[in-house]
Structures are given as structure tokens and as C-alpha cells.
CSV table of C-alpha atoms and ligand atoms in Angstrom, one decimal:
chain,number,residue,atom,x,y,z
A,1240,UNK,CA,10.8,-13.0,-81.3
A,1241,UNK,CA,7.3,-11.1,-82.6
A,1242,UNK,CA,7.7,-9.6,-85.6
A,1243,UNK,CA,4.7,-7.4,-84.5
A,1244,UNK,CA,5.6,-3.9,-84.0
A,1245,UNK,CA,5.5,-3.6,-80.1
A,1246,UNK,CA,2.9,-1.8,-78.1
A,1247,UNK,CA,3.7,-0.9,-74.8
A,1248,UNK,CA,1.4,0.7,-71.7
A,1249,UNK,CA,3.0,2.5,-69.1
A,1250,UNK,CA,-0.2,2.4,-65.9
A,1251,UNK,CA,0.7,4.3,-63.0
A,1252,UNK,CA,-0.5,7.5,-60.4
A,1253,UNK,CA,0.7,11.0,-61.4
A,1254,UNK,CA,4.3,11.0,-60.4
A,1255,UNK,CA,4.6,7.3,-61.1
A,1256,UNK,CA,7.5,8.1,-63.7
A,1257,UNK,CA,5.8,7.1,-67.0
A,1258,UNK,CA,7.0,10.2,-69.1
A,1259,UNK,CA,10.4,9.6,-67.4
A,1260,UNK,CA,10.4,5.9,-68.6
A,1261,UNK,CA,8.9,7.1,-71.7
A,1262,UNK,CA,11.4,9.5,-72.7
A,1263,UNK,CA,14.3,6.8,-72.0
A,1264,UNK,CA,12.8,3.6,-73.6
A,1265,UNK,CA,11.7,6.3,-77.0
A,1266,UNK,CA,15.4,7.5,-76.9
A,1267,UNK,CA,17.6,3.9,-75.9
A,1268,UNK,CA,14.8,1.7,-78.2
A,1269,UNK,CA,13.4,4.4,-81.2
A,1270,UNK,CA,10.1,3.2,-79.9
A,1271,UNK,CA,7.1,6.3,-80.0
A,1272,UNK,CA,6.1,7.7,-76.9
A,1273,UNK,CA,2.4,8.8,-77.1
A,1274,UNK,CA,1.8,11.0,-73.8
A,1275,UNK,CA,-2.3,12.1,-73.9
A,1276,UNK,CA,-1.4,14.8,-70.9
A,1277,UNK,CA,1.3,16.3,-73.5
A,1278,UNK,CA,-1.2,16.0,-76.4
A,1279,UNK,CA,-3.6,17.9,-74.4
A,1280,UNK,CA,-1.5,20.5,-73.2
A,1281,UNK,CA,-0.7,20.9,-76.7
A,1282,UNK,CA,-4.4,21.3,-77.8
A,1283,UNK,CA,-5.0,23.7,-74.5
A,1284,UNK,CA,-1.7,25.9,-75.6
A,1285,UNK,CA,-3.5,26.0,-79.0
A,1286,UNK,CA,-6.5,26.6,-78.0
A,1287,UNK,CA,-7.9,24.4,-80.1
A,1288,UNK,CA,-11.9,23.5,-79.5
A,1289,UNK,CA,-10.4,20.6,-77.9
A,1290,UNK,CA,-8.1,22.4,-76.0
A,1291,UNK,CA,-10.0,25.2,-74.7
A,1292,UNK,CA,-13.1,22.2,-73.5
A,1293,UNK,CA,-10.0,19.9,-71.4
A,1294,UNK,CA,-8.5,23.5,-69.9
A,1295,UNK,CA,-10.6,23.4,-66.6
A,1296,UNK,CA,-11.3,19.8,-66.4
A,1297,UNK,CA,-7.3,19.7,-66.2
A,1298,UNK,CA,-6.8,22.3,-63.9
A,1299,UNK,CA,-9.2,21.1,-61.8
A,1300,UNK,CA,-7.2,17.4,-61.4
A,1301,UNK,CA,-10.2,15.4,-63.2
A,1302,UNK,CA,-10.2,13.5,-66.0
A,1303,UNK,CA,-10.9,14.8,-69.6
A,1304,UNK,CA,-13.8,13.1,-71.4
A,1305,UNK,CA,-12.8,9.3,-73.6
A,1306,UNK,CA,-14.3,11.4,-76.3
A,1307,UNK,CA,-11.4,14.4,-76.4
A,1308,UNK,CA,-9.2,12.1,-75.3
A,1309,UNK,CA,-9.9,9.3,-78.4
A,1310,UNK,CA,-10.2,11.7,-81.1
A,1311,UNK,CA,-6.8,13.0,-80.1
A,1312,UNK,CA,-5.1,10.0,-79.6
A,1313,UNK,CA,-6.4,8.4,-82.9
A,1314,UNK,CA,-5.5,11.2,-84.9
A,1315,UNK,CA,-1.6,10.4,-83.6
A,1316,UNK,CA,-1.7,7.3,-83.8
A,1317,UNK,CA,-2.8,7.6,-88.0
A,1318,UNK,CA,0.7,8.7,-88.3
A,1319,UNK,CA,3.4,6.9,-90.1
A,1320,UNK,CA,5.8,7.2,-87.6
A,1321,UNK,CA,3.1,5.1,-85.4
A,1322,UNK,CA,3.8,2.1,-87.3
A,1323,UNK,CA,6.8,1.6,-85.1
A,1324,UNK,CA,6.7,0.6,-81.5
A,1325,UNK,CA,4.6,2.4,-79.6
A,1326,UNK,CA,5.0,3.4,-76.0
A,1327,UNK,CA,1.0,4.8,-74.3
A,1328,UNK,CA,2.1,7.3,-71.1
A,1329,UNK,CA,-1.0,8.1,-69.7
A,1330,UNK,CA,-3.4,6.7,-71.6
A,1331,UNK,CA,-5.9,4.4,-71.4
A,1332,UNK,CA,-6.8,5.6,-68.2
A,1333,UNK,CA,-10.4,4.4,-68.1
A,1334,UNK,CA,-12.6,1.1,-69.2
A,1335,UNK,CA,-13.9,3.2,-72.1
A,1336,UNK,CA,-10.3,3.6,-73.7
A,1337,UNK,CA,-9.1,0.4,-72.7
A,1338,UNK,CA,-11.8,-1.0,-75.0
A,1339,UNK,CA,-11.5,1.8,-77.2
A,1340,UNK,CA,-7.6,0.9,-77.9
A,1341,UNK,CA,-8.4,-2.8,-77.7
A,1342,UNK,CA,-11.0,-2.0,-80.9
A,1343,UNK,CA,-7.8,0.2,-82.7
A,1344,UNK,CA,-5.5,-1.9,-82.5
A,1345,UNK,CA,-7.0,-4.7,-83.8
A,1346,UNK,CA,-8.6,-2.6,-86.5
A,1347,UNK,CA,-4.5,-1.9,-87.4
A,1348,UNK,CA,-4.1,-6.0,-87.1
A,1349,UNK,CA,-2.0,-5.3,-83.4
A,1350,UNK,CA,-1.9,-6.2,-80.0
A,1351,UNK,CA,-0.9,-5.2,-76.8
A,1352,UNK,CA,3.0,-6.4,-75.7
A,1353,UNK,CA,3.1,-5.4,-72.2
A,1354,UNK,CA,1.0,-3.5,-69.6
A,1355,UNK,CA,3.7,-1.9,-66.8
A,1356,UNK,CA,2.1,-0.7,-63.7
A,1357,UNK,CA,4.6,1.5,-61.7
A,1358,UNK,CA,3.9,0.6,-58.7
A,1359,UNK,CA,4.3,3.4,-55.7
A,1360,UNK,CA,3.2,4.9,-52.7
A,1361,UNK,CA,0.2,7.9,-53.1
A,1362,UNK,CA,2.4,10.1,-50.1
A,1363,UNK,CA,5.5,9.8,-52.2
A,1364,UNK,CA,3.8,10.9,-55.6
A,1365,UNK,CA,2.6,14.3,-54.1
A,1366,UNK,CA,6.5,14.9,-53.6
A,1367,UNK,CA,7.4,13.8,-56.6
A,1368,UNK,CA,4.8,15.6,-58.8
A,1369,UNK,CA,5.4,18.6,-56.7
A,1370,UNK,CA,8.9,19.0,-57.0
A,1371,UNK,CA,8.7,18.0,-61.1
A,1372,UNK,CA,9.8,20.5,-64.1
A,1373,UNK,CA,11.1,20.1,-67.3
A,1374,UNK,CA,13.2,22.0,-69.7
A,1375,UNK,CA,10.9,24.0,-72.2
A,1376,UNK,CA,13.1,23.9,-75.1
A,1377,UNK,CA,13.3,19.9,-75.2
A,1378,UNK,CA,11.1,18.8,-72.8
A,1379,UNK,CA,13.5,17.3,-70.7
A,1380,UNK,CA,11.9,16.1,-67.2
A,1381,UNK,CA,14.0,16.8,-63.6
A,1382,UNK,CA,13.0,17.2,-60.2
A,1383,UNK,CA,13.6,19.5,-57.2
A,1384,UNK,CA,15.3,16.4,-55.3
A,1385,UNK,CA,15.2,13.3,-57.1
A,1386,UNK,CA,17.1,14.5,-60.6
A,1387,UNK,CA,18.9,17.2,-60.5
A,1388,UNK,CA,20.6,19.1,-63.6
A,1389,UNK,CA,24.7,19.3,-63.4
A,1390,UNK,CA,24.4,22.8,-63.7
A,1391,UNK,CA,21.2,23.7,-61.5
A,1392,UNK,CA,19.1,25.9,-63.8
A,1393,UNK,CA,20.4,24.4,-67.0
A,1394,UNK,CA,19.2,21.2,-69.5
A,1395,UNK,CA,21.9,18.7,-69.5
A,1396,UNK,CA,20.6,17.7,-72.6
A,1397,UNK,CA,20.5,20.6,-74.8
A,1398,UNK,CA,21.4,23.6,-72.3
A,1399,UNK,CA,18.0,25.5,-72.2
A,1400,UNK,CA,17.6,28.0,-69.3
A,1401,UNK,CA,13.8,28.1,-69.6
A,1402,UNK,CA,12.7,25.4,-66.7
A,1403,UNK,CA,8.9,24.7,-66.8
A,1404,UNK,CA,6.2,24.1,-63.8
A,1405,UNK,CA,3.3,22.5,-65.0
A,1406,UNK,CA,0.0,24.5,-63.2
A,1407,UNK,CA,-1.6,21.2,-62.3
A,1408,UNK,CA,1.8,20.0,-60.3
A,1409,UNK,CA,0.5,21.3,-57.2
A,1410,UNK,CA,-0.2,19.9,-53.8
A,1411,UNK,CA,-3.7,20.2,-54.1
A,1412,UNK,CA,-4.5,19.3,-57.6
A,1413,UNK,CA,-2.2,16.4,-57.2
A,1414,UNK,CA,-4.4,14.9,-54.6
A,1415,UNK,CA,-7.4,15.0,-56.7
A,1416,UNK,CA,-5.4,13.6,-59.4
A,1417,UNK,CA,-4.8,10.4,-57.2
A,1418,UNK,CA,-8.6,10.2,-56.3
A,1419,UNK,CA,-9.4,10.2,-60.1
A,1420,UNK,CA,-6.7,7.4,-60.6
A,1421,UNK,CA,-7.6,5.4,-57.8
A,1422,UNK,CA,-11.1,5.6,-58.8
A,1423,UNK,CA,-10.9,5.4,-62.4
A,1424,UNK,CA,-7.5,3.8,-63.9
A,1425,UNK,CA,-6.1,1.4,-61.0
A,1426,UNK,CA,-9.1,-1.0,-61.9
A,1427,UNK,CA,-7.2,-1.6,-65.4
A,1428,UNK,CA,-4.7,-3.2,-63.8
A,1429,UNK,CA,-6.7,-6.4,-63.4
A,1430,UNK,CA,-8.1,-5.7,-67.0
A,1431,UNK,CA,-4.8,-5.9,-68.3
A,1432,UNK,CA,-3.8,-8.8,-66.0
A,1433,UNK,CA,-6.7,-10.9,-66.9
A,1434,UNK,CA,-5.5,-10.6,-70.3
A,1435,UNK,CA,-2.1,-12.3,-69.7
A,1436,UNK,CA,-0.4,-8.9,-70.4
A,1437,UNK,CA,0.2,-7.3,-67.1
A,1438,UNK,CA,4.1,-6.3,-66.0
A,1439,UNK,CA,4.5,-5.1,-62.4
A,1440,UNK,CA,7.5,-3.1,-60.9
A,1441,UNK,CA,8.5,-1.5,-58.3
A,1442,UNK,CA,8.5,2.6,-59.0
A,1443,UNK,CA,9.7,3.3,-55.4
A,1444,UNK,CA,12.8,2.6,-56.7
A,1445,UNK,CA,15.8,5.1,-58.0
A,1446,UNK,CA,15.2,6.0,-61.6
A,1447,UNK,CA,18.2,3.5,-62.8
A,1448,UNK,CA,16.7,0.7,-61.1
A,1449,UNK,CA,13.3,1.5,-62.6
A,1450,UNK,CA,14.8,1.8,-66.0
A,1451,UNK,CA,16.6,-1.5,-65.1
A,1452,UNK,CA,13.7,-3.8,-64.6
A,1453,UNK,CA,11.8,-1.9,-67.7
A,1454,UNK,CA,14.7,-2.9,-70.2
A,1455,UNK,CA,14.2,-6.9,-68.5
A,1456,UNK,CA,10.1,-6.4,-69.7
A,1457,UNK,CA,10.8,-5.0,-72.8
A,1458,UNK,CA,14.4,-7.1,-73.7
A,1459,UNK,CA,11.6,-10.1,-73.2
A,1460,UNK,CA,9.0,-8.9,-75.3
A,1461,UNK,CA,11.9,-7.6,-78.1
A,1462,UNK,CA,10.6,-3.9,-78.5
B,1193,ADP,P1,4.5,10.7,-64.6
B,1193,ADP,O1,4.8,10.8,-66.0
B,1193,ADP,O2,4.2,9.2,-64.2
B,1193,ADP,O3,3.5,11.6,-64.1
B,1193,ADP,P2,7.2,11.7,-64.2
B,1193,ADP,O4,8.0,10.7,-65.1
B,1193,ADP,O5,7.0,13.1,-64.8
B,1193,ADP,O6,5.8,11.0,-63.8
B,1193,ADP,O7,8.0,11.7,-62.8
B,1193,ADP,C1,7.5,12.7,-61.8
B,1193,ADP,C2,8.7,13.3,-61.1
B,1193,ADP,O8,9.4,12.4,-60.3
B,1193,ADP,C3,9.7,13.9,-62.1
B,1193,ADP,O9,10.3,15.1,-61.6
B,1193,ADP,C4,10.8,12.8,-62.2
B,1193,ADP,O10,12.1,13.4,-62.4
B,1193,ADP,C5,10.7,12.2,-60.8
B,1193,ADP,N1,10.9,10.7,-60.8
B,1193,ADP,C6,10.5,9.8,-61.8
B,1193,ADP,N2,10.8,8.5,-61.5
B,1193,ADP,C7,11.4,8.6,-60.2
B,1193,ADP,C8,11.9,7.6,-59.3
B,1193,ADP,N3,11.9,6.3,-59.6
B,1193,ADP,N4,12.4,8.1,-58.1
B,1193,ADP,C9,12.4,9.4,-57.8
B,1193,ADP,N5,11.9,10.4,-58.6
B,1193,ADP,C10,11.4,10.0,-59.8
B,1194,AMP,P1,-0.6,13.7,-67.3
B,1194,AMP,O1,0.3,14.5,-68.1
B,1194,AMP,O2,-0.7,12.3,-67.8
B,1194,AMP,O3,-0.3,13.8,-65.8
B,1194,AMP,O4,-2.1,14.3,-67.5
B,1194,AMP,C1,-2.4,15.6,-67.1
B,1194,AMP,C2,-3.9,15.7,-67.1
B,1194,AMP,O5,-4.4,15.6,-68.5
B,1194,AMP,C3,-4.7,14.7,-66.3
B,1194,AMP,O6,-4.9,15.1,-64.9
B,1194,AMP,C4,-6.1,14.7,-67.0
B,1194,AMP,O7,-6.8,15.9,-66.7
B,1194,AMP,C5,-5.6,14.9,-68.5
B,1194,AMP,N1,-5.4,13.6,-69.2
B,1194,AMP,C6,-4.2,13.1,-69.7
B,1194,AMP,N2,-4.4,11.9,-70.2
B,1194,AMP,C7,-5.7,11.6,-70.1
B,1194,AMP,C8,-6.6,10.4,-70.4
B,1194,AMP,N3,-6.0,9.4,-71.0
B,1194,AMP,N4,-7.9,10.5,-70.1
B,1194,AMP,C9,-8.4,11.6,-69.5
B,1194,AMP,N5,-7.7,12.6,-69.1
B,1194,AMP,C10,-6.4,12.7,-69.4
């Protein structure tokens, strides 16, 4: 067993179910998650300079630029709470941050554990980001089809009635959102494979299994 704190990537499309992974492995294993999208849709609901420069880039289904996206992961990451495991959702999604976090974490003596790709059909995401919202009280994630509240309307997990759509979960967007992935973040997967680190499952799966063969990666590499 490492007795390095682990770090985890999540790699997927838009839909892939990193955030719902995320949520799970933060709640079942204390580990961090550290979601750029949510970091940046905190910055844009601030409209901090940050915010206000990602606002259209987002909307529009594009990536934001390495350097919004750095400073504002690096400024999380400097937190104490950071020292535990760490689980990236979203992030790096291009060669500049995968060498960026490379150069971080060995600046903070750490290493990557595990590089998951959630592996799915693009046709299947557009469902799957379309039909997406989450509580707004505690973030909670469901889905038109696929995860339903008991109570429709109402967070199983802390009883909020204020369900959230995110502006860039639509149809359109979602499809550009694949182009930037395909063209900019599936080539880390053979980054992170060359480096002996790479994890593959099968997202296509029910959100149990998913979870399932996640907790085999991570019961492996002791998180
Ligand atoms: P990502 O963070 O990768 O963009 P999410 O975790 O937000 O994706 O998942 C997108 C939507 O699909 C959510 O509404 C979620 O409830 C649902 N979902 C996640 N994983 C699965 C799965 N394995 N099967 C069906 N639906 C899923
Ligand atoms: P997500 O919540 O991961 O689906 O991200 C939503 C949007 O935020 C993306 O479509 C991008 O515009 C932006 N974004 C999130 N993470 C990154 C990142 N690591 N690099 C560039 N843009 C990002």
C-alpha cells in the first residue's frame, strides 16, 4: 500500500459520469473532488475577472483558456484540505494541463494514482447531458431518465425543491462540446497510458456497475 496521498483523474466526454463518480468516490472514500466546470461556474456566478472572460467561451461549448483554467485550479489545490486524496473531474483536458499538473504535482513531491477514461458512446452523451440537473441546495446530480428522485421534484439527499439546468446542457452546445473533446482531451488518453497509469471502463454501463468497477481501480491503488 502507497502511503502517498492518492490522485485520481476521471477522463471522459460531457455526460461521461465524472461528477457522478466524483460525488460518490468524495462521499464513500473522503477523497476531494476538484471539478474545473464547477470552479468556473463559480467564478462566472461571481463574476469574477475570471469568470466574466470563461462566460461566452462556455456557453459557446469551447474550451476555456490553460491559463484561467490553471490559475483556478492551483489556487484550490494550495488548500489544506488538498493534501488528502484528490479526485480531477474535468480537468486536465488538454496537453498544456496535463504537463502543467505533471509540473504541480511533482513540485508537492506527488504523482498521479490512476487515469479512468469513461468510456461511452458520443449519441448516448447528448441524452445524457440533456436530460441532466442537479439540486441547487447540495448539488446533488439526477437525470430525466437515468436517476430519478423518489419524490420527483425533490433531493433525496437533503430535500431541496430548487432543481437546476445548466445553460450549456443543451442539444446543441453539447455537440460542440464533443468536438472540443474529441479534438482536444481524448488524445490524453494515450498520454496517460504511455505513462503506465491509464484505467479503462465501461461508462455505458448503469451507474452501480460504473461505481462497481471504479471501487476495483481505486480498492487497488488504496485511495
Ligand atoms: P459528467 O460529469 O461526465 O459531465 P455527469 O456525472 O453529470 O457527467 O452525468 C451526466 C448525466 O448522466 C447525469 O444526469 C447523470 O445522472 C447521468 N449518468 C451518469 N452516469 C450514468 C450512467 N452510467 N448511466 C446513465 N446515466 C448516467
Ligand atoms: P464541465 O462542467 O466539466 O462539463 O465543464 C463545463 C465547461 O467549462 C466546458 O465546456 C468548458 O467550457 C469549461 N471547462 C471546464 N473544465 C475545463 C478545463 N479543464 N479546460 C478548459 N475548459 C474547461
Amino acid at each position: 500500500m502507497s502511503d502517498e496521498t492518492p490522485v485520481l483523474i476521471l477522463l471522459g466526454p460531457p455526460g461521461a459520469g465524472k461528477g457522478t463518480q466524483a460525488r460518490m468516490l468524495e462521499e464513500e472514500n473522503g477523497l476531494i473532488q476538484l471539478s474545473t466546470g464547477d470552479m468556473l461556474r463559480a467564478a462566472v456566478a461571481a463574476g469574477t475577472p475570471a469568470g466574466l472572460a470563461a462566460k461566452a467561451v462556455m456557453e459557446a461549448g469551447a474550451l476555456v483558456s490553460d491559463e484561467i483554467v490553471l490559475a483556478i485550479l492551483q489556487e484550490r489545490m494550495a488548500q489544506p484540505d488538498c493534501n488528502k486524496g484528490i479526485i480531477l473531474d474535468g480537468f486536465p483536458r488538454t496537453d498544456g494541463q496535463a504537463a502543467a499538473l505533471d509540473q504541480l504535482l511533482a513540485d508537492q513531491g506527488r504523482r498521479i494514482t490512476a487515469a479512468v477514461s469513461l468510456e461511452v458512446d458520443d449519441e448516448a452523451m447528448v441524452e445524457r447531458v440533456s436530460g441532466r440537473y442537479t439540486c441547487g441546495a447540495c448539488g446533488e446530480g439526477y437525470h430525466d431518465r437515468f436517476r430519478k428522485p423518489a419524490k420527483a421534484g425533490t433531493c433525496d439527499k437533503c430535500g431541496g425543491t430548487d432543481m437546476k439546468r445548466r445553460a450549456d446542457d443543451n442539444a446543441t452546445t453539447v455537440r460542440e462540446r464533443l468536438k472540443a473533446y474529441h479534438a482536444q482531451t481524448a488524445p490524453l488518453i494515450a498520454f496517460y497510458e504511455a505513462k503506465g497509469v491509464l484505467e479503462r471502463i465501461d461508462a455505458m454501463a448503469p451507474i452501480a456497475e460504473v461505481t462497481a468497477s471504479l471501487g476495483r481501480i481505486t480498492g487497488r491503488v488504496a485511495v
